[in-house]
Tab-separated table of C-alpha atoms and ligand atoms in Angstrom:
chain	number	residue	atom	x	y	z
A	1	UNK	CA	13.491	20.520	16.119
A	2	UNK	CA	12.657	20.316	20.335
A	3	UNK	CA	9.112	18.486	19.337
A	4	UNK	CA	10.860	15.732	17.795
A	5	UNK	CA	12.398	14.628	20.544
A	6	UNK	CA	8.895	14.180	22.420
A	7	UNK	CA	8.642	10.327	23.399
A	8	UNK	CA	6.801	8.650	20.857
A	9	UNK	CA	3.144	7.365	21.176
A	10	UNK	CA	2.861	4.813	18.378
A	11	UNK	CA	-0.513	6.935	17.751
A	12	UNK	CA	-0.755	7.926	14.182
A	13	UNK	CA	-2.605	11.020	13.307
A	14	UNK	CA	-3.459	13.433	10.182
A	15	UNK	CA	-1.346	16.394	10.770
A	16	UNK	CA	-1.803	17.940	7.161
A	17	UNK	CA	-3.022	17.473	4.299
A	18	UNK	CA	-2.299	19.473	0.721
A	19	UNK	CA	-3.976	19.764	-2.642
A	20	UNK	CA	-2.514	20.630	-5.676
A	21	UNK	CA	-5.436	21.639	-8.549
A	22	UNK	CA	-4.209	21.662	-12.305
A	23	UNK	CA	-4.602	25.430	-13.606
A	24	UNK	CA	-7.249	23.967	-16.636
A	25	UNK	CA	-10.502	22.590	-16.498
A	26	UNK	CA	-13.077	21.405	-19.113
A	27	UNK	CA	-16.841	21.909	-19.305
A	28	UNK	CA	-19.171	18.897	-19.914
A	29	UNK	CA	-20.332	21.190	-22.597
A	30	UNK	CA	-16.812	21.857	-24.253
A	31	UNK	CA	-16.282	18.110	-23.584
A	32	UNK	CA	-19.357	16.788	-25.476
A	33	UNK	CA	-18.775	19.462	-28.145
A	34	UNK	CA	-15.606	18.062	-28.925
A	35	UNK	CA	-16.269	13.737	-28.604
A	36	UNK	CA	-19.738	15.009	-31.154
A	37	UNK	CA	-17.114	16.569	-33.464
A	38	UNK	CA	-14.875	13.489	-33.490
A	39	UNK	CA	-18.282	11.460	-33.766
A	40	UNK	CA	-19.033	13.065	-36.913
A	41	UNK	CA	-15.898	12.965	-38.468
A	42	UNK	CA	-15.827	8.954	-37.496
A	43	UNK	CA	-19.081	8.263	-39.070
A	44	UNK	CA	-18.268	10.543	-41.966
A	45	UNK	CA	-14.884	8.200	-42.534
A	46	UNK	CA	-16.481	5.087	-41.869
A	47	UNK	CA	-20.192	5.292	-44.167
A	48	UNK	CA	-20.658	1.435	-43.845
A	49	UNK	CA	-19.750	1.034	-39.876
A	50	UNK	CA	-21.857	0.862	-37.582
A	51	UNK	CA	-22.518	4.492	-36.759
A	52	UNK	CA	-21.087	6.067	-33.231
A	53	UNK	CA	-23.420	7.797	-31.110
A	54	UNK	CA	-23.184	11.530	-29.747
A	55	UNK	CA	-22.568	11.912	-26.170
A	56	UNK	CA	-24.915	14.079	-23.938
A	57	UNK	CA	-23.750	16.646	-21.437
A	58	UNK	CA	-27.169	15.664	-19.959
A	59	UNK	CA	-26.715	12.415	-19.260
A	60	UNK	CA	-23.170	12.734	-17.990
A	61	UNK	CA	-24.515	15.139	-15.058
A	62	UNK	CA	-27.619	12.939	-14.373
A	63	UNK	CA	-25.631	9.627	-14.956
A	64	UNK	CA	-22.793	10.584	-12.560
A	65	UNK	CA	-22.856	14.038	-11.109
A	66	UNK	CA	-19.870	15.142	-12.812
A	67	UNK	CA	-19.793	18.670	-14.573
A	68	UNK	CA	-16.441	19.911	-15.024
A	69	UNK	CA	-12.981	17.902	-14.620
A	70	UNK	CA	-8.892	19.611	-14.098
A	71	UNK	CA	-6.535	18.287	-16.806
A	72	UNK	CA	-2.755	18.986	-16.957
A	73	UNK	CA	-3.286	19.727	-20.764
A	74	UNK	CA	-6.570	20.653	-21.916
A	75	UNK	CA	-6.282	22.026	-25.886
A	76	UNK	CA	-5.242	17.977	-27.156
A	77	UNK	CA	-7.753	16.385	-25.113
A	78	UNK	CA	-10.430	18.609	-26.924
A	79	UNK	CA	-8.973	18.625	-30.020
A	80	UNK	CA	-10.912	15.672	-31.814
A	81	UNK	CA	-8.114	14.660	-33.762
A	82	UNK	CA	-5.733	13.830	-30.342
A	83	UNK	CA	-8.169	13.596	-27.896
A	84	UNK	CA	-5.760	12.792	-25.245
A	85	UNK	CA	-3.041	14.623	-22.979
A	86	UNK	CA	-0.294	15.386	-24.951
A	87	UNK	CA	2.670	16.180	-22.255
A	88	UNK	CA	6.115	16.700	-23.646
A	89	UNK	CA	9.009	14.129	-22.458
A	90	UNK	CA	11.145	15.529	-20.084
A	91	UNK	CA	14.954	15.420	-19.350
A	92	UNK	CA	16.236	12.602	-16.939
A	93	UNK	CA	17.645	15.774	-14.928
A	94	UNK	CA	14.673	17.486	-14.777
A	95	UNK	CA	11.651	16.553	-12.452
A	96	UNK	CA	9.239	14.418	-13.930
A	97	UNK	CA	5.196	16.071	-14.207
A	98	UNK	CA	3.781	13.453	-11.669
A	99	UNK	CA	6.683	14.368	-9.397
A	100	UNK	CA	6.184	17.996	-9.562
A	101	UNK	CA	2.583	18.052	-8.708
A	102	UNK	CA	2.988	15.411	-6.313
A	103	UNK	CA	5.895	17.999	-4.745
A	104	UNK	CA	3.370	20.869	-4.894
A	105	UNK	CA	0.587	19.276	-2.852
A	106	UNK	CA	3.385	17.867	-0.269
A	107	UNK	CA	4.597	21.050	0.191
A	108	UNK	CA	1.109	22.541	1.096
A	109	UNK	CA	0.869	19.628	3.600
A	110	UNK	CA	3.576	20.236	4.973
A	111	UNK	CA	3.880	23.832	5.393
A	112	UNK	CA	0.185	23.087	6.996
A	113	UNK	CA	1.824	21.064	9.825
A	114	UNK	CA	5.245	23.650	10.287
A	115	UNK	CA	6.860	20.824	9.381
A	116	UNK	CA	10.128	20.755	7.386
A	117	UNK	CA	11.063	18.193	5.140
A	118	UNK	CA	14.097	17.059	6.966
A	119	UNK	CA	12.116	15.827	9.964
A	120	UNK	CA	10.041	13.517	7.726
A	121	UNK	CA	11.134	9.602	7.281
A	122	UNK	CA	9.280	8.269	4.454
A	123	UNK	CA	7.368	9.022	1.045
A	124	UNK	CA	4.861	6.690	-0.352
A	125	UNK	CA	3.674	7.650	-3.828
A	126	UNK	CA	0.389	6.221	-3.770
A	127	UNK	CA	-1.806	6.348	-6.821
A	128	UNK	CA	-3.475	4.434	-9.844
A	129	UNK	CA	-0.870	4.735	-12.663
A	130	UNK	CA	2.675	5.252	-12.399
A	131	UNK	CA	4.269	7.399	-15.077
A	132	UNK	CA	7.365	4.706	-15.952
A	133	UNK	CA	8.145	2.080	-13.761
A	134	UNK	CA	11.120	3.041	-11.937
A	135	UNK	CA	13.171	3.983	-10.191
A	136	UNK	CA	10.261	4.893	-7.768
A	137	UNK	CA	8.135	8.037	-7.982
A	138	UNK	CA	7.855	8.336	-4.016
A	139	UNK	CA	12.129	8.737	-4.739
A	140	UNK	CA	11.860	11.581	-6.967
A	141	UNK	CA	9.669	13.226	-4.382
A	142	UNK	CA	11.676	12.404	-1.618
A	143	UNK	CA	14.783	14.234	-3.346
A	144	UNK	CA	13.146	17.139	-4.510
A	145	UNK	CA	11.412	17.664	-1.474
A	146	UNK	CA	14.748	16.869	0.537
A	147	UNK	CA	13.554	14.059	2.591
A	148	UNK	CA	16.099	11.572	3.883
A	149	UNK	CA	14.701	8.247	4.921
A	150	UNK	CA	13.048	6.348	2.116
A	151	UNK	CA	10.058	6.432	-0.336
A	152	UNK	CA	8.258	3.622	-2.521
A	153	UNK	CA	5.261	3.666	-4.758
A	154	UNK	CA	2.350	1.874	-4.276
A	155	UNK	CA	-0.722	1.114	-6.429
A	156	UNK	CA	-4.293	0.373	-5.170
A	157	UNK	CA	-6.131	2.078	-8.208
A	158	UNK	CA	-8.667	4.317	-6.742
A	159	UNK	CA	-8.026	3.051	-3.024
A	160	UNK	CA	-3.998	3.887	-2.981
A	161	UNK	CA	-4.920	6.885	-0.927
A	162	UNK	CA	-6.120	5.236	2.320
A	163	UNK	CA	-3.607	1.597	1.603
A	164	UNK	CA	-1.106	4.564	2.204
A	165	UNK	CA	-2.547	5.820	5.470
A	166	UNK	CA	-2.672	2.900	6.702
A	167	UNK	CA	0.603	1.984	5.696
A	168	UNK	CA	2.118	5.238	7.064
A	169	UNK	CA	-0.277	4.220	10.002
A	170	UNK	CA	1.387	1.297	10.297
A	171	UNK	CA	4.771	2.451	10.546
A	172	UNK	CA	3.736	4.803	13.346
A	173	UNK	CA	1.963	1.866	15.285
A	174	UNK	CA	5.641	-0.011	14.791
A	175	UNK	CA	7.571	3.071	15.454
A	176	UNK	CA	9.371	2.636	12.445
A	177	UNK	CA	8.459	5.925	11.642
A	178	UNK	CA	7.381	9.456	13.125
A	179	UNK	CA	6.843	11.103	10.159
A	180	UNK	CA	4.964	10.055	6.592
A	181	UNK	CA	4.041	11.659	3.621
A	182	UNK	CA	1.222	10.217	1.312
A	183	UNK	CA	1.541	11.759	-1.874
A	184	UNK	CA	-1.208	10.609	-4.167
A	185	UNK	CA	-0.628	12.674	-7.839
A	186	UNK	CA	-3.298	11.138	-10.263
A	187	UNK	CA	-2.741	12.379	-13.896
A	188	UNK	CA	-6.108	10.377	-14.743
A	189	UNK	CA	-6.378	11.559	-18.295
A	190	UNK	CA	-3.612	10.019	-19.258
A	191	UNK	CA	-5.588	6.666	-18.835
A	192	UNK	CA	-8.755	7.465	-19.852
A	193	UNK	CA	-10.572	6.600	-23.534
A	194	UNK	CA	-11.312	10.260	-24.541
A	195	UNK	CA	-13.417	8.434	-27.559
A	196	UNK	CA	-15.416	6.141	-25.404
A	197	UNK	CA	-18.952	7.487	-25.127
A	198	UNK	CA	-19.430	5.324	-21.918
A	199	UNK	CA	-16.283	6.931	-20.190
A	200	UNK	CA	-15.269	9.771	-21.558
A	201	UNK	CA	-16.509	12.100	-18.705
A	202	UNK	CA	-15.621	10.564	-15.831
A	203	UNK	CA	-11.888	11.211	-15.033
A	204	UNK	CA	-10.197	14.301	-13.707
A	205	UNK	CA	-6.091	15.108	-12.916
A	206	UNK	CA	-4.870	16.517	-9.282
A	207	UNK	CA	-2.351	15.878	-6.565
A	208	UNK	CA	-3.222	15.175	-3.062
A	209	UNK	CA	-0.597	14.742	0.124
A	210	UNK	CA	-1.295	13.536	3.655
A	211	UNK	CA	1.213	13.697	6.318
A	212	UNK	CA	0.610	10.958	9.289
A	213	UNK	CA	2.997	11.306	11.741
A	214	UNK	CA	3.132	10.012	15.386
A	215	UNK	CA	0.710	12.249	17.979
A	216	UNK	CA	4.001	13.290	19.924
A	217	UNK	CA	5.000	15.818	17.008
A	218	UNK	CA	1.804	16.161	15.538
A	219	UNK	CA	0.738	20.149	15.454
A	220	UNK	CA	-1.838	20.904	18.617
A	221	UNK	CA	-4.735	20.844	15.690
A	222	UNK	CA	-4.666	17.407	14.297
A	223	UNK	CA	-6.985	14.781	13.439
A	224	UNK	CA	-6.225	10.805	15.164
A	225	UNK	CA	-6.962	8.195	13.124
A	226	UNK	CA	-9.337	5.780	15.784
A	227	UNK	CA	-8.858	2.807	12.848
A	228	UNK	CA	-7.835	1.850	9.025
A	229	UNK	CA	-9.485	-1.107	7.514
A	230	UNK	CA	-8.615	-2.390	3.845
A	231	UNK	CA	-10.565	-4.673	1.801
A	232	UNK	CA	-9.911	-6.104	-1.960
A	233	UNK	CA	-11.997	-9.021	-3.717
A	234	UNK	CA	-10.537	-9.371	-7.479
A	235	UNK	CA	-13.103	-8.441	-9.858
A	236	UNK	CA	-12.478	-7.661	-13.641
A	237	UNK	CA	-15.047	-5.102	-13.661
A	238	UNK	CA	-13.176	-1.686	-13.832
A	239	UNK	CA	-9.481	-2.576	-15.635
A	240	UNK	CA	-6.621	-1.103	-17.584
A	241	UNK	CA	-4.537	-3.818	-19.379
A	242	UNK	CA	-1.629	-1.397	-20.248
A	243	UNK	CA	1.768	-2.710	-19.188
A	244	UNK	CA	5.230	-3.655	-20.057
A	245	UNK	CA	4.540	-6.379	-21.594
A	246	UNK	CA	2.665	-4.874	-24.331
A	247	UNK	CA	4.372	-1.752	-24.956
A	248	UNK	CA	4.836	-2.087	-28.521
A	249	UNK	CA	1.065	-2.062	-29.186
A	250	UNK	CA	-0.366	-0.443	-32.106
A	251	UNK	CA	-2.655	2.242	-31.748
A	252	UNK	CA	-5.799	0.462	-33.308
A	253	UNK	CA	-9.374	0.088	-31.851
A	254	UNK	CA	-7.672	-2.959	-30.613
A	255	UNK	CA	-5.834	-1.472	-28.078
A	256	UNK	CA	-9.061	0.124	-26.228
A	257	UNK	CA	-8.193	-2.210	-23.060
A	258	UNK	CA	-4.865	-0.649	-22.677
A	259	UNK	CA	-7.007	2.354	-21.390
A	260	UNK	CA	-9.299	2.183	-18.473
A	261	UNK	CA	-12.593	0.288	-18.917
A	262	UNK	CA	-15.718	-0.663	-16.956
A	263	UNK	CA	-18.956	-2.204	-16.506
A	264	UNK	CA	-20.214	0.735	-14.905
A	265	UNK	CA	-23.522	-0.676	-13.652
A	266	UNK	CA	-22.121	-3.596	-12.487
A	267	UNK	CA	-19.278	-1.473	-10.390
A	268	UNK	CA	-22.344	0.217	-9.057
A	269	UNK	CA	-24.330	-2.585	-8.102
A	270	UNK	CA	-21.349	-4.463	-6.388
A	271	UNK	CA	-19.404	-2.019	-4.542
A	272	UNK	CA	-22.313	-0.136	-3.042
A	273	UNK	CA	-23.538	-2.932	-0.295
A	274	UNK	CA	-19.593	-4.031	-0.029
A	275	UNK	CA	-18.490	-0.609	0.856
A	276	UNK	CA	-21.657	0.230	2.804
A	277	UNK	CA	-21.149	-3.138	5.120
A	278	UNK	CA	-17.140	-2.882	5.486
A	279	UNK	CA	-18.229	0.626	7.000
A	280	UNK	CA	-20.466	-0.606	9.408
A	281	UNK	CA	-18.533	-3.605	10.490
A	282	UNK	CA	-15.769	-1.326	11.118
A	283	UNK	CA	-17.676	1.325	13.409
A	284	UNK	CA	-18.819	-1.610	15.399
A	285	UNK	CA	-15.403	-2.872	15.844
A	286	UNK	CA	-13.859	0.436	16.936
A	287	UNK	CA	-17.469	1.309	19.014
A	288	UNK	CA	-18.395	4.120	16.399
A	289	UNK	CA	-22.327	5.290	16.210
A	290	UNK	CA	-22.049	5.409	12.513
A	291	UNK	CA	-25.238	7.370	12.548
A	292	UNK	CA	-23.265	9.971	15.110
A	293	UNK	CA	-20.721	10.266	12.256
A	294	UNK	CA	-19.973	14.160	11.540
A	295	UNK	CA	-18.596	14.048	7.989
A	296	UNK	CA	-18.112	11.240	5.002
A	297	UNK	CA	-15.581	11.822	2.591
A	298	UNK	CA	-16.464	9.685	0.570
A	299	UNK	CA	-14.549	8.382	-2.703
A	300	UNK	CA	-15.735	10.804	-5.640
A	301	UNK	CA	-16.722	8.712	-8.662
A	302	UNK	CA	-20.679	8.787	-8.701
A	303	UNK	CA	-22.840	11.054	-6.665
A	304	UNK	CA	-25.618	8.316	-6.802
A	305	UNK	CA	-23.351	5.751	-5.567
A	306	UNK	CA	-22.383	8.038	-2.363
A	307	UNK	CA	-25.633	8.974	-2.090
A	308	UNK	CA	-26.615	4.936	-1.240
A	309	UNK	CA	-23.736	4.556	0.593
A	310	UNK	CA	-24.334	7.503	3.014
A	311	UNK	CA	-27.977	6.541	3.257
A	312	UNK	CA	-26.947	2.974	4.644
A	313	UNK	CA	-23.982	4.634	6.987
A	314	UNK	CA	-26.108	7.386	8.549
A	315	UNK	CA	-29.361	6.082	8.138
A	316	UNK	CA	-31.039	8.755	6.475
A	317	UNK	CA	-29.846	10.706	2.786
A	318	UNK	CA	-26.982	12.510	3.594
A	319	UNK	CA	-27.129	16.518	2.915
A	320	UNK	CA	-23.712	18.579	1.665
A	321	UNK	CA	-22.886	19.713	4.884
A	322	UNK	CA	-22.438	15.330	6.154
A	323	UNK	CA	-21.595	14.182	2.635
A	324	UNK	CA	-19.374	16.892	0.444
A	325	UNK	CA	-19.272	16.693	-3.105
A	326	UNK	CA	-15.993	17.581	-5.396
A	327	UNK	CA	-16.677	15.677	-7.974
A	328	UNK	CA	-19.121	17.849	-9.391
A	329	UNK	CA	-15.982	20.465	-10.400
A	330	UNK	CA	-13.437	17.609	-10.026
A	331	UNK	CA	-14.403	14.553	-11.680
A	332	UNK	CA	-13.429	11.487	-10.967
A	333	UNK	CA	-10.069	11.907	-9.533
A	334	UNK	CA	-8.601	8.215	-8.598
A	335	UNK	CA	-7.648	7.627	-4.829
A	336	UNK	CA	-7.043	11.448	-4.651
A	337	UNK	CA	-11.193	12.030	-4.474
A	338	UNK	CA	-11.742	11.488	-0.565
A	339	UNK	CA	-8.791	13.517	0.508
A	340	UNK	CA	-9.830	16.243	-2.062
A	341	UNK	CA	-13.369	16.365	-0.086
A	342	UNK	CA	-11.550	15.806	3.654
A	343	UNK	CA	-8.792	18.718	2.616
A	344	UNK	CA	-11.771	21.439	1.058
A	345	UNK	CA	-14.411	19.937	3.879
A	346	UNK	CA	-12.703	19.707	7.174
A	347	UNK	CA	-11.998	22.897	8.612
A	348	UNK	CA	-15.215	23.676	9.932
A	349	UNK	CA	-15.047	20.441	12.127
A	350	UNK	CA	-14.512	20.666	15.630
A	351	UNK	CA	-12.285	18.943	18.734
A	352	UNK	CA	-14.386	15.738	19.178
A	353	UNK	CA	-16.022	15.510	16.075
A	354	UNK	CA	-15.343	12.174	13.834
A	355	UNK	CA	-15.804	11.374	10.406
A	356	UNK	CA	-14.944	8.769	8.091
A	357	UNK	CA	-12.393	8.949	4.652
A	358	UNK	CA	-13.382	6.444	2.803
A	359	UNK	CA	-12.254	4.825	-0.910
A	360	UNK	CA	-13.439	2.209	-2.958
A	361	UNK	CA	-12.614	1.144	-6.777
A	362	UNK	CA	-10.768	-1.248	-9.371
A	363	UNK	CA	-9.592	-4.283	-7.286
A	364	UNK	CA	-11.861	-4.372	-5.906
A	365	UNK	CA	-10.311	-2.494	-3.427
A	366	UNK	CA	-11.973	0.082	-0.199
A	367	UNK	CA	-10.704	1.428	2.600
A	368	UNK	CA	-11.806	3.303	5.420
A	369	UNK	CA	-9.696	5.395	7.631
A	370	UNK	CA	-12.152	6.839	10.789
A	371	UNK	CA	-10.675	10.323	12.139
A	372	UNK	CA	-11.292	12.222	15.155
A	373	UNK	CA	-10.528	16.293	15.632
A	374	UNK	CA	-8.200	17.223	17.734
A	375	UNK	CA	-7.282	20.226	19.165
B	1	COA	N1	-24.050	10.226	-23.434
B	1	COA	C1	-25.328	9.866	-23.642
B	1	COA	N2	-25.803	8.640	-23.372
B	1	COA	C2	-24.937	7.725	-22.919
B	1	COA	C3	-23.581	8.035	-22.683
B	1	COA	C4	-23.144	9.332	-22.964
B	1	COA	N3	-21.884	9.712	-22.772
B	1	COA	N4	-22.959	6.939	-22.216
B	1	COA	C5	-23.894	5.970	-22.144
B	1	COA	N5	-25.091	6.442	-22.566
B	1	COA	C6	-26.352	5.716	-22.671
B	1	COA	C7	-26.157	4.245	-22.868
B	1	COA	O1	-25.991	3.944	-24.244
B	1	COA	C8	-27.427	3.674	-22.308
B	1	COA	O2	-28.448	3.782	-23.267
B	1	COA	P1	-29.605	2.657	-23.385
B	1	COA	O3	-30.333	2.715	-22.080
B	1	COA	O4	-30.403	3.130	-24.556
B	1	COA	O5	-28.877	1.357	-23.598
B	1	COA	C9	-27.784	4.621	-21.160
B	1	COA	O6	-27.068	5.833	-21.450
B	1	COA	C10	-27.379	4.103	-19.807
B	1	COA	O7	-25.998	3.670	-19.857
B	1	COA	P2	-25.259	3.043	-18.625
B	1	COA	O8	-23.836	2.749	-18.995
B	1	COA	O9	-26.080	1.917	-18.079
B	1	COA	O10	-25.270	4.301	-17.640
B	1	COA	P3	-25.222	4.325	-16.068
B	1	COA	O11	-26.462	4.919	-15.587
B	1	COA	O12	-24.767	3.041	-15.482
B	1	COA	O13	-24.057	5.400	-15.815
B	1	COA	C11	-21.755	5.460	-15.104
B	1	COA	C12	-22.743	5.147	-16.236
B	1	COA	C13	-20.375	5.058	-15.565
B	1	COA	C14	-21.806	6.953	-14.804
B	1	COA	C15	-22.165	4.679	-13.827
B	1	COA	O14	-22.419	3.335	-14.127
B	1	COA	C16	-21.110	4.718	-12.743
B	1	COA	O15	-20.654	5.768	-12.324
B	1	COA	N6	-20.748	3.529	-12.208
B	1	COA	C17	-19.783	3.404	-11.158
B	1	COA	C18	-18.478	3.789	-11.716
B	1	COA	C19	-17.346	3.681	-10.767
B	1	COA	O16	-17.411	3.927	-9.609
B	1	COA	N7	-16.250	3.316	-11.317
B	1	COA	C20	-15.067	3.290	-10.603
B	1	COA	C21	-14.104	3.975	-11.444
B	1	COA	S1	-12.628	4.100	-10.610
């Protein structure tokens, strides 16, 4: 390819980015329908336990904003004897589900940039669970995609997304690299408590792909990243205890923490000013009016929590058109949520305007990744 041979700049950008959206999607209403059914047959079973509540589809769309999430496999999640994905084992020789939807949202991205798989150099897999633990899901990828160079997976729970821009960034700034995929597939329902009243709405699946490459190959319509910044402060307030260690768990009540849980108010209360200040130290440092900023795309877990967060950034309540939602038909999609809103919300932007991708979750762990429109 001629453009590959253009002297390289060592200035990452965002040439593409891709978006794969599971066929299937469930309703707060068939949702609720379904945890009230299981509800009743629970307190039915169990006459001297302390009896579970229903779930409301009121307060999950006042509580969080959510009304609708994709799942890879919708009829076991909402049957209330299963209630969770049921995906059939595959072959060794065939590609594995996270792979393949990973594949299909690289592929977008890439077609997006004209760019063919043979000119990239790396794959980072980059998202909150890992479907076995190796060899590497970013290698899978890689192969079926037809990339040589290399691939690794990283985990960051709902930040992976942006600790792999900046890691592709990174490579670019080094010149280790010219060309980097960030494929973030998040099969979320595979980790979530489908019985717990206090979570059972909130996650969504999806696959999301960024490719950063260096601004010599970069298509004339790009977007250059001005700066990354990534924060984490260990907190025990949004965790998942599943691991290798205890594989041979039962499945008992017991076992709830081998799922995702949360103390959702305290997530709330904490991350808000965190996230709110890392963004503002970071437009002073890179000489950003954050109140000139043309777009957030902001991490999708809680419209109340972005709308605090863009109220502190921009200085006033942010509307649609400075602050898109996706969570409203996507849920709560892991580190895939910002590049969801940045890959639906983008096009409209024009050369010179800058926005801000930004994640924050379990960790803690945010980052921010300020773009600029090129063209
Ligand atoms: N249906 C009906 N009522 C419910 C309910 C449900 N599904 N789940 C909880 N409630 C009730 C609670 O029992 C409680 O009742 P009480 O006031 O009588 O005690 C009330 O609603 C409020 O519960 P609470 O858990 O305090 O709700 P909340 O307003 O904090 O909203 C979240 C819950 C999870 C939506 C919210 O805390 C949140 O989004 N936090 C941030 C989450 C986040 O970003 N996590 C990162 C994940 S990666």
């Amino acid at each position: 390819m001629q453009e590959m041979q253009a002297p390289l700049t060592g200035r990452p950008v965002i040439s593409a980015t891709g978006l794969f959206t599971p066929a299937d999607s469930i309703s707060n209403e068939e949702l609720v329908a379904s945890f009230n059914a299981f509800v009743d047959r629970h307190n039915a079973a169990n006459p001297d336990a302390e009896p579970l509540a229903y779930s409301s589809v009121e307060f999950i769309e006042k509580a969080s904003g959510i009304k609708a999430r994709h799942v890879m496999s919708k009829a076991p999640i909402l049957d209330p004897d299963t209630m969770c994905p049921r995906l059939p084992e595959r072959e060794n020789d065939e590609l594995s589900i996270m792979a393949e939807i990973g594949v299909a949202a690289a592929r977008q991205a890439l077609e997006r940039a004209g760019r063919k798989p043979e000119d990239v150099d790396a794959v980072l897999c980059a998202a909150s669970n890992m479907q076995r633990a190796y060899p590497a899901m970013a290698i899978e990828i890689q192969q079926a995609l037809g990339i040589e160079g290399f691939g690794f997976d990283m985990n960051v729970a709902c930040s992976s997304a942006t600790f792999g821009i900046q890691t592709a960034a990174d490579y670019i700034r080094a010149g280790n690299a010219r060309s980097v995929l960030v494929v973030s597939p998040e099969i979320t329902s595979g980790h979530l408590n489908w019985r717990d009243r206090d979570s059972h709405f909130i996650f969504g699946d999806v696959a999301t792909a960024v490719l950063v490459e260096d601004a010599a190959i970069a298509p004339a319509e790009h977007w250059a990243i001005l700066g990354t910044k990534l924060k984490t402060v260990f907190s025990n307030n949004i965790r998942n205890n599943f691991g290798f260690l205890n594989r041979a768990a039962p499945e008992t009540a017991d076992t709830a923490d081998k799922l995702f849980v949360q103390e959702g108010r305290k997530v709330f209360r904490e991350v808000v000013p965190m996230v709110a200040q890392m963004i503002l130290d970071e437009a002073e440092r890179l000489g950003i009016d954050p109140e000139g900023l043309r777009r957030l795309w902001l991490h999708q877990a809680n419209a109340g929590m972005n709308r605090l967060i863009s109220t502190k950034v921009l200085g006033h309540e942010a509307n649609e058109d400075e602050s898109p939602t996706v969570l409203d038909t996507y849920g709560n999609t892991s580190s895939a949520g910002s590049i969801i809103a940045f890959h639906q919300h983008s096009d409209d932007l024009v050369a010179g305007d800058t926005g801000l991708i930004c994640s924050f979750g379990a960790g803690y762990s945010a980052g921010t990744v300020f773009v600029r429109k090129v063209s």
